[in-house]
Short mmCIF file of C-alpha atoms and ligand atoms in Angstrom, two decimals:
data_model
loop_
_atom_site.label_atom_id
_atom_site.label_comp_id
_atom_site.label_asym_id
_atom_site.label_seq_id
_atom_site.Cartn_x
_atom_site.Cartn_y
_atom_site.Cartn_z
CA MET A 1 -30.57 24.28 -28.67
CA ARG A 2 -30.93 24.92 -32.40
CA SER A 3 -30.33 28.42 -33.69
CA SER A 4 -31.43 29.29 -37.23
CA ALA A 5 -29.36 32.48 -36.95
CA LEU A 6 -26.39 30.26 -37.83
CA LEU A 7 -27.78 29.96 -41.37
CA HIS A 8 -27.02 33.63 -41.93
CA GLN A 9 -23.43 33.46 -40.76
CA ALA A 10 -20.37 33.46 -43.02
CA LEU A 11 -19.08 29.95 -43.66
CA GLU A 12 -15.50 30.90 -42.91
CA ALA A 13 -16.32 31.99 -39.35
CA LEU A 14 -18.67 29.05 -38.83
CA VAL A 15 -16.07 26.47 -39.87
CA LYS A 16 -13.51 28.09 -37.61
CA GLU A 17 -15.83 27.61 -34.66
CA HIS A 18 -17.24 24.23 -35.80
CA PRO A 19 -14.45 22.50 -37.75
CA TYR A 20 -16.48 19.26 -37.96
CA LEU A 21 -18.67 20.99 -40.60
CA HIS A 22 -15.98 20.03 -43.11
CA ASP A 23 -16.66 16.35 -42.45
CA PHE A 24 -20.40 16.91 -42.44
CA PHE A 25 -20.39 18.37 -45.97
CA ALA A 26 -17.65 16.04 -47.22
CA ALA A 27 -19.95 13.11 -46.35
CA LEU A 28 -22.50 14.67 -48.74
CA ASP A 29 -19.86 15.21 -51.40
CA MET A 30 -20.15 18.98 -51.02
CA ASP A 31 -16.96 21.09 -51.00
CA LEU A 32 -17.04 24.14 -48.77
CA PRO A 33 -16.25 27.28 -50.80
CA ARG A 34 -13.29 29.38 -49.69
CA ASP A 35 -15.04 32.73 -50.15
CA ASN A 36 -17.36 34.82 -48.01
CA SER A 37 -20.49 32.75 -48.66
CA ILE A 38 -23.24 32.58 -46.12
CA LEU A 39 -24.24 29.06 -45.00
CA ARG A 40 -27.81 29.42 -46.30
CA GLU A 41 -26.65 30.67 -49.71
CA PHE A 42 -24.16 27.83 -50.02
CA ILE A 43 -26.89 25.27 -49.35
CA LEU A 44 -29.33 26.97 -51.76
CA SER A 45 -26.66 27.04 -54.48
CA THR A 46 -26.36 23.25 -54.39
CA PRO A 47 -28.34 21.61 -57.24
CA PRO A 48 -31.47 19.86 -55.93
CA GLU A 49 -30.55 16.73 -57.96
CA HIS A 50 -27.34 16.43 -55.96
CA LEU A 51 -29.23 16.63 -52.66
CA ALA A 52 -31.86 14.18 -53.92
CA ARG A 53 -29.17 11.51 -54.06
CA TYR A 54 -29.05 11.74 -50.27
CA SER A 55 -32.84 12.04 -49.97
CA LEU A 56 -32.43 15.67 -48.95
CA THR A 57 -33.98 18.97 -50.00
CA HIS A 58 -32.56 22.43 -49.32
CA GLU A 59 -34.88 22.74 -46.32
CA THR A 60 -34.13 19.34 -44.76
CA LEU A 61 -30.40 19.88 -45.25
CA MET A 62 -30.61 23.20 -43.40
CA GLU A 63 -32.45 21.48 -40.56
CA GLN A 64 -29.86 18.71 -40.44
CA VAL A 65 -26.92 21.10 -40.33
CA LEU A 66 -28.48 22.99 -37.44
CA ASP A 67 -29.24 19.76 -35.57
CA PHE A 68 -25.72 18.53 -36.18
CA ILE A 69 -24.12 21.71 -34.82
CA ALA A 70 -26.43 21.74 -31.78
CA GLY A 71 -25.61 18.08 -31.07
CA MET A 72 -21.86 18.65 -31.34
CA VAL A 73 -22.00 21.72 -29.08
CA ARG A 74 -23.91 19.71 -26.46
CA PHE A 75 -21.50 16.79 -26.73
CA GLN A 76 -18.44 19.01 -26.33
CA ALA A 77 -19.96 20.76 -23.30
CA GLU A 78 -20.45 17.38 -21.64
CA GLU A 79 -16.90 16.33 -22.48
CA ASN A 80 -15.56 19.55 -20.99
CA GLU A 81 -17.44 19.04 -17.80
CA ASN A 82 -15.76 15.68 -17.34
CA ASN A 83 -12.42 17.12 -18.34
CA ILE A 84 -11.03 17.87 -14.91
CA ARG A 85 -7.69 19.62 -15.00
CA GLN A 86 -7.65 20.63 -11.37
CA VAL A 87 -9.42 19.91 -8.11
CA THR A 88 -8.94 22.47 -5.34
CA ILE A 89 -9.73 21.82 -1.70
CA LEU A 90 -10.30 25.20 -0.05
CA ALA A 91 -9.30 25.01 3.60
CA GLY A 92 -12.05 24.54 6.19
CA HIS A 93 -11.56 23.94 9.90
CA ASP A 94 -10.78 21.05 12.23
CA LYS A 95 -13.14 19.63 14.84
CA SER A 96 -12.24 22.41 17.28
CA GLY A 97 -12.91 25.12 14.71
CA ASN A 98 -9.23 25.92 13.98
CA LYS A 99 -8.59 26.88 10.35
CA GLU A 100 -6.74 24.28 8.28
CA ALA A 101 -3.11 24.88 7.32
CA SER A 102 -3.67 25.60 3.63
CA ASP A 103 -5.67 24.99 0.47
CA LEU A 104 -4.65 22.08 -1.70
CA VAL A 105 -4.60 21.76 -5.50
CA LEU A 106 -4.67 18.30 -7.11
CA CYS A 107 -3.93 17.53 -10.77
CA PRO A 108 -4.53 14.47 -13.00
CA GLY A 109 -1.87 11.78 -12.79
CA GLU A 110 -1.40 12.48 -9.11
CA VAL A 111 -1.76 9.98 -6.28
CA VAL A 112 -2.31 11.59 -2.90
CA CYS A 113 -2.56 9.55 0.28
CA ILE A 114 -4.36 10.62 3.43
CA VAL A 115 -2.84 9.54 6.74
CA GLY A 116 -4.00 10.05 10.30
CA PRO A 117 -5.25 8.06 13.28
CA THR A 118 -8.66 6.41 13.48
CA GLY A 119 -11.42 8.98 13.73
CA SER A 120 -9.16 11.83 12.59
CA GLY A 121 -11.27 12.65 9.53
CA LYS A 122 -9.78 10.80 6.53
CA SER A 123 -13.13 9.50 5.28
CA ARG A 124 -14.62 12.97 5.89
CA LEU A 125 -12.10 14.53 3.50
CA LEU A 126 -12.93 11.95 0.80
CA ALA A 127 -16.65 12.54 1.37
CA ASP A 128 -16.15 16.32 1.03
CA ILE A 129 -14.66 15.78 -2.42
CA GLU A 130 -17.30 13.24 -3.39
CA CYS A 131 -20.18 15.57 -2.58
CA LEU A 132 -18.35 18.66 -3.92
CA ALA A 133 -18.68 20.37 -0.54
CA ARG A 134 -19.57 24.05 -0.43
CA ALA A 135 -18.91 24.87 3.22
CA ASP A 136 -21.98 22.79 4.06
CA THR A 137 -20.31 19.75 5.65
CA PRO A 138 -18.86 19.47 9.22
CA SER A 139 -15.39 20.53 7.96
CA GLY A 140 -16.51 23.75 6.25
CA ARG A 141 -14.36 22.88 3.21
CA ARG A 142 -15.19 23.93 -0.34
CA ILE A 143 -14.24 22.04 -3.48
CA LEU A 144 -13.44 23.81 -6.76
CA LEU A 145 -13.25 22.11 -10.16
CA ASN A 146 -10.92 23.72 -12.70
CA GLY A 147 -10.68 26.71 -10.39
CA SER A 148 -14.36 27.48 -9.90
CA LEU A 149 -17.29 26.34 -7.78
CA PRO A 150 -19.07 23.61 -9.77
CA ASP A 151 -22.68 23.95 -10.81
CA PRO A 152 -24.79 22.68 -7.85
CA ALA A 153 -26.67 20.37 -10.25
CA MET A 154 -23.45 18.41 -10.71
CA ARG A 155 -23.50 17.27 -7.08
CA PHE A 156 -26.53 15.16 -7.56
CA SER A 157 -26.08 14.00 -11.11
CA GLY A 158 -25.10 10.35 -11.00
CA GLU A 159 -24.72 10.21 -14.78
CA ARG A 160 -21.62 12.33 -15.12
CA GLN A 161 -19.66 10.06 -12.83
CA LEU A 162 -17.14 12.64 -11.83
CA VAL A 163 -16.03 10.54 -8.91
CA ALA A 164 -15.52 6.79 -8.63
CA GLN A 165 -15.52 5.78 -5.01
CA LEU A 166 -14.22 2.63 -3.38
CA SER A 167 -15.57 2.98 0.11
CA GLN A 168 -14.83 1.20 3.37
CA ASN A 169 -17.97 -0.90 3.18
CA MET A 170 -19.35 -2.23 -0.05
CA ASN A 171 -22.25 -4.56 -0.57
CA PHE A 172 -24.08 -5.68 -3.66
CA VAL A 173 -27.85 -5.75 -3.45
CA MET A 174 -28.54 -6.85 -7.03
CA ASP A 175 -29.51 -10.33 -8.00
CA MET A 176 -27.19 -11.02 -10.96
CA THR A 177 -24.02 -12.85 -11.85
CA VAL A 178 -20.59 -11.26 -12.11
CA GLU A 179 -20.83 -11.52 -15.90
CA GLU A 180 -24.27 -9.89 -16.03
CA PHE A 181 -23.12 -7.10 -13.75
CA LEU A 182 -20.04 -6.34 -15.87
CA ASN A 183 -21.97 -6.61 -19.15
CA LEU A 184 -24.59 -4.23 -17.87
CA HIS A 185 -21.95 -1.70 -16.91
CA ALA A 186 -20.01 -2.08 -20.18
CA GLU A 187 -23.20 -1.64 -22.20
CA SER A 188 -24.21 1.44 -20.26
CA ARG A 189 -20.83 2.96 -21.10
CA LEU A 190 -21.32 2.10 -24.81
CA ILE A 191 -18.06 0.16 -24.89
CA GLN A 192 -17.20 -1.10 -28.40
CA ASP A 193 -15.87 -4.55 -27.59
CA ALA A 194 -17.79 -5.24 -24.40
CA PRO A 195 -17.08 -9.01 -24.08
CA ALA A 196 -13.28 -8.47 -24.28
CA ARG A 197 -13.46 -5.65 -21.75
CA VAL A 198 -15.59 -7.73 -19.39
CA ARG A 199 -13.05 -10.56 -19.62
CA ARG A 200 -10.22 -8.16 -18.84
CA ILE A 201 -11.96 -6.75 -15.78
CA PHE A 202 -12.82 -10.21 -14.57
CA GLU A 203 -9.24 -11.45 -14.91
CA ALA A 204 -7.85 -8.40 -13.13
CA ALA A 205 -10.39 -8.87 -10.33
CA VAL A 206 -9.47 -12.53 -9.83
CA GLY A 207 -5.79 -11.49 -9.79
CA LEU A 208 -6.52 -9.04 -6.98
CA ALA A 209 -8.78 -11.21 -4.84
CA GLY A 210 -7.26 -13.84 -2.60
CA GLU A 211 -9.64 -16.67 -3.56
CA PRO A 212 -10.81 -17.15 -7.16
CA PHE A 213 -14.41 -16.81 -8.35
CA SER A 214 -16.13 -17.27 -11.69
CA LEU A 215 -18.14 -15.19 -14.14
CA ALA A 216 -21.19 -17.24 -13.17
CA THR A 217 -20.87 -16.41 -9.45
CA PRO A 218 -23.83 -14.32 -8.22
CA VAL A 219 -22.49 -10.95 -7.03
CA THR A 220 -24.28 -11.39 -3.72
CA ALA A 221 -22.21 -14.55 -3.08
CA LEU A 222 -18.86 -12.75 -3.40
CA SER A 223 -16.78 -12.32 -0.23
CA GLY A 224 -15.90 -8.82 0.94
CA GLY A 225 -12.45 -9.05 -0.66
CA GLN A 226 -13.84 -10.43 -3.92
CA SER A 227 -16.47 -7.69 -4.27
CA ARG A 228 -13.87 -5.08 -3.59
CA ALA A 229 -11.50 -6.63 -6.14
CA LEU A 230 -14.32 -6.59 -8.69
CA MET A 231 -15.12 -2.94 -8.01
CA ILE A 232 -11.45 -1.94 -8.22
CA ALA A 233 -10.99 -3.69 -11.58
CA ASP A 234 -14.27 -2.19 -12.78
CA VAL A 235 -13.13 1.33 -11.86
CA ALA A 236 -9.68 0.74 -13.40
CA PHE A 237 -10.90 -0.53 -16.79
CA LEU A 238 -14.40 0.78 -17.27
CA SER A 239 -14.97 3.95 -15.31
CA ALA A 240 -14.59 7.29 -17.10
CA SER A 241 -14.48 9.14 -13.78
CA PRO A 242 -11.53 11.51 -13.60
CA ILE A 243 -11.37 11.34 -9.80
CA VAL A 244 -10.92 8.09 -7.87
CA LEU A 245 -11.43 8.04 -4.12
CA ILE A 246 -10.27 5.00 -2.17
CA ASP A 247 -10.98 4.37 1.48
CA GLU A 248 -8.85 1.78 3.24
CA ILE A 249 -7.88 -0.80 0.64
CA GLU A 250 -5.81 -2.69 3.18
CA ASN A 251 -8.70 -3.94 5.29
CA ALA A 252 -10.41 -5.59 2.41
CA GLY A 253 -8.57 -8.79 1.55
CA VAL A 254 -7.19 -7.68 -1.82
CA ASP A 255 -3.63 -7.32 -3.01
CA ARG A 256 -3.53 -3.61 -2.34
CA ARG A 257 -0.29 -2.81 -4.13
CA LYS A 258 -1.54 -4.46 -7.29
CA ALA A 259 -4.83 -2.63 -6.85
CA LEU A 260 -3.12 0.71 -6.59
CA ALA A 261 -0.94 -0.04 -9.62
CA LEU A 262 -4.10 -0.78 -11.65
CA LEU A 263 -5.82 2.38 -10.54
CA ILE A 264 -2.98 4.81 -11.16
CA ARG A 265 -2.30 3.79 -14.74
CA GLU A 266 -4.52 6.37 -16.24
CA GLU A 267 -4.57 10.13 -16.03
CA LYS A 268 -6.77 10.29 -13.00
CA ILE A 269 -6.60 12.05 -9.68
CA VAL A 270 -6.36 9.32 -7.07
CA LEU A 271 -6.93 10.03 -3.38
CA MET A 272 -6.47 7.20 -0.94
CA ALA A 273 -7.09 7.15 2.80
CA THR A 274 -4.88 4.57 4.44
CA HIS A 275 -3.90 3.15 7.80
CA ASP A 276 -0.80 1.56 6.28
CA PRO A 277 2.00 4.10 6.59
CA MET A 278 4.09 2.12 4.08
CA LEU A 279 1.38 2.22 1.45
CA ALA A 280 1.19 5.97 1.97
CA LEU A 281 4.72 6.25 0.56
CA SER A 282 3.47 5.06 -2.83
CA GLY A 283 1.69 8.41 -3.29
CA HIS A 284 3.33 11.51 -4.71
CA ARG A 285 2.17 13.46 -1.66
CA ARG A 286 0.44 12.70 1.58
CA ILE A 287 -2.02 14.75 3.53
CA VAL A 288 -1.66 14.49 7.29
CA ILE A 289 -5.01 14.76 9.09
CA ARG A 290 -5.33 15.45 12.77
CA ASN A 291 -8.47 16.24 14.77
CA GLY A 292 -10.47 16.63 11.55
CA GLY A 293 -8.11 19.12 9.87
CA MET A 294 -5.38 18.96 7.22
CA VAL A 295 -2.28 19.91 9.20
CA ARG A 296 0.52 19.12 6.77
CA ILE A 297 1.13 18.13 3.15
CA ILE A 298 4.30 16.10 2.62
CA GLN A 299 5.91 15.53 -0.76
CA THR A 300 7.32 11.97 -0.94
CA SER A 301 11.09 12.54 -1.18
CA GLU A 302 13.53 10.52 -3.31
CA ALA A 303 15.12 9.18 -0.11
CA GLU A 304 11.70 8.04 1.11
CA LYS A 305 11.00 6.34 -2.22
CA ARG A 306 14.34 4.47 -2.06
CA ALA A 307 13.66 3.44 1.53
CA ALA A 308 10.13 2.38 0.60
CA ALA A 309 11.45 0.07 -2.13
CA ARG A 310 13.74 -1.70 0.35
CA LEU A 311 11.12 -1.86 3.09
CA GLU A 312 8.75 -3.32 0.54
CA VAL A 313 11.03 -6.37 0.18
CA LEU A 314 11.20 -6.78 3.95
CA ASP A 315 7.43 -6.46 4.06
CA GLN A 316 7.08 -9.22 1.46
CA ASN A 317 9.47 -11.46 3.40
CA LEU A 318 7.50 -10.87 6.57
CA GLY A 319 4.32 -11.64 4.66
CA ARG A 320 5.82 -14.91 3.50
CA LEU A 321 6.68 -15.89 7.09
CA ARG A 322 3.17 -15.04 8.21
CA ASP A 323 1.77 -17.10 5.37
CA ASP A 324 3.96 -20.08 6.33
CA LEU A 325 2.51 -19.96 9.83
CA ARG A 326 -1.03 -19.46 8.54
CA GLN A 327 -0.67 -22.50 6.29
CA GLY A 328 0.50 -24.62 9.25
CA ARG A 329 4.18 -24.83 8.24
CA SER A 330 7.08 -24.53 10.70
CA LEU A 331 8.83 -21.20 10.91
CA VAL A 332 12.19 -21.04 9.16
CA PHE A 333 13.66 -17.67 9.99
CA ASP A 334 17.01 -16.73 8.52
CA PRO A 335 17.81 -13.19 9.70
CA GLU A 336 20.52 -12.75 7.09
CA HIS A 337 18.21 -13.51 4.19
CA PHE A 338 15.46 -11.54 5.78
CA LEU A 339 17.46 -8.35 6.24
CA THR A 340 19.39 -8.38 2.99
CA GLY A 341 16.08 -8.40 1.28
CA ARG A 342 16.44 -11.75 -0.48
CA PRO A 343 13.47 -14.05 -0.11
CA ASN A 344 13.58 -16.99 2.29
CA PRO A 345 15.50 -19.93 0.84
CA SER A 346 12.58 -22.36 1.36
N1 ATP B 401 -13.24 18.96 10.29
C1 ATP B 401 -14.20 18.28 10.92
N2 ATP B 401 -15.10 18.94 11.67
C2 ATP B 401 -16.07 18.28 12.32
N3 ATP B 401 -16.22 16.94 12.31
C3 ATP B 401 -15.36 16.23 11.59
C4 ATP B 401 -14.31 16.84 10.86
N4 ATP B 401 -13.59 15.88 10.22
C5 ATP B 401 -14.18 14.72 10.55
N5 ATP B 401 -15.23 14.91 11.38
C6 ATP B 401 -16.09 13.87 11.94
O1 ATP B 401 -15.31 13.00 12.73
C7 ATP B 401 -15.79 11.66 12.63
C8 ATP B 401 -14.66 10.71 12.25
O2 ATP B 401 -14.18 11.07 10.98
P1 ATP B 401 -13.83 9.98 9.84
O3 ATP B 401 -14.84 8.91 9.83
O4 ATP B 401 -13.61 10.73 8.61
O5 ATP B 401 -12.44 9.42 10.43
P2 ATP B 401 -11.42 8.41 9.75
O6 ATP B 401 -10.08 9.05 9.82
O7 ATP B 401 -11.90 8.01 8.42
O8 ATP B 401 -11.48 7.19 10.75
P3 ATP B 401 -11.14 5.63 10.44
O9 ATP B 401 -9.66 5.57 10.32
O10 ATP B 401 -11.61 4.92 11.65
O11 ATP B 401 -11.85 5.23 9.20
C9 ATP B 401 -16.90 11.72 11.62
O12 ATP B 401 -18.14 11.78 12.31
C10 ATP B 401 -16.64 12.98 10.86
O13 ATP B 401 -17.82 13.53 10.28
MG1 MG B 402 -12.50 6.18 7.62
#
């Protein structure tokens, strides 16, 4: 909204509130005075010949300043909305109606895993965050952003992309190639060097997927693992969403450790539901869900992290043995190598 009242304000106060006015006038070769001038007077005191060089008159310059301030205010408000410093999950209840153990506050840079048996309510918790629940989902939870209940309009606004979600089932319905899909997304995000970014996403996606694909592959022809790899790389390198929700990476035929490493590089809040208890140790904390309710929050200890690093090697060795068998090779099992964590000699 444009307010002509601004024209009657003192420049000093205006510039304090809108520091970009310096640049605005500098671009017109106009120095802001350091006295108590009023914006309107300052503009009127500028010789018309000077303004004519920029095809401006006193009146059109006043209009442009007001438009500029209104545009910047709008832009900053949008930025602030996407600037999530805190997500709070206010406790709801489990499937039997028992109140959950406690509220939970999540901050950017944090990776939180959600563990619990099948049907316990992991996906429900992710969905509560995704829809910014206000005690209107089966769990009765409420979600706060930066400490307050978000504007209800935000729940249904796809444009702000508060949340990027990698769900359990993902299917493309569009008729386009991988390259067209990525270009479209990069263009919609007004990315400067779109072709380079598209290349980067594509390479990361191929690195994550088991079997390679090309930029010319139609998205509908991608396997489940390939589509998921593409979406993960897309979220990692293109999405501005401050919150990333991941449901069950492990079932999807992608290298899930690599995927997680890609996703947690930036200052995002990452929540991941997982059936793999080992993968859960890669989070800073884990939420334990039982019968639909959050029953415990565990901080990953240093001892757990050290153990996880060693178990990871064993896991890789086991994976290699499985792969040998899958590829039709004979099993060569050397317990010593296996347990000391060194890879198989073969
Ligand atoms: N607190 C709750 N109160 C009532 N219903 C709930 C609650 N939490 C989850 N549910 C319901 O329980 C069902 C199973 O939950 P959900 O799909 O989230 O489980 P899950 O842990 O993701 O299972 P899986 O591991 O198989 O993916 C869903 O219908 C869900 O809406
Ligand atoms: Mg689930």
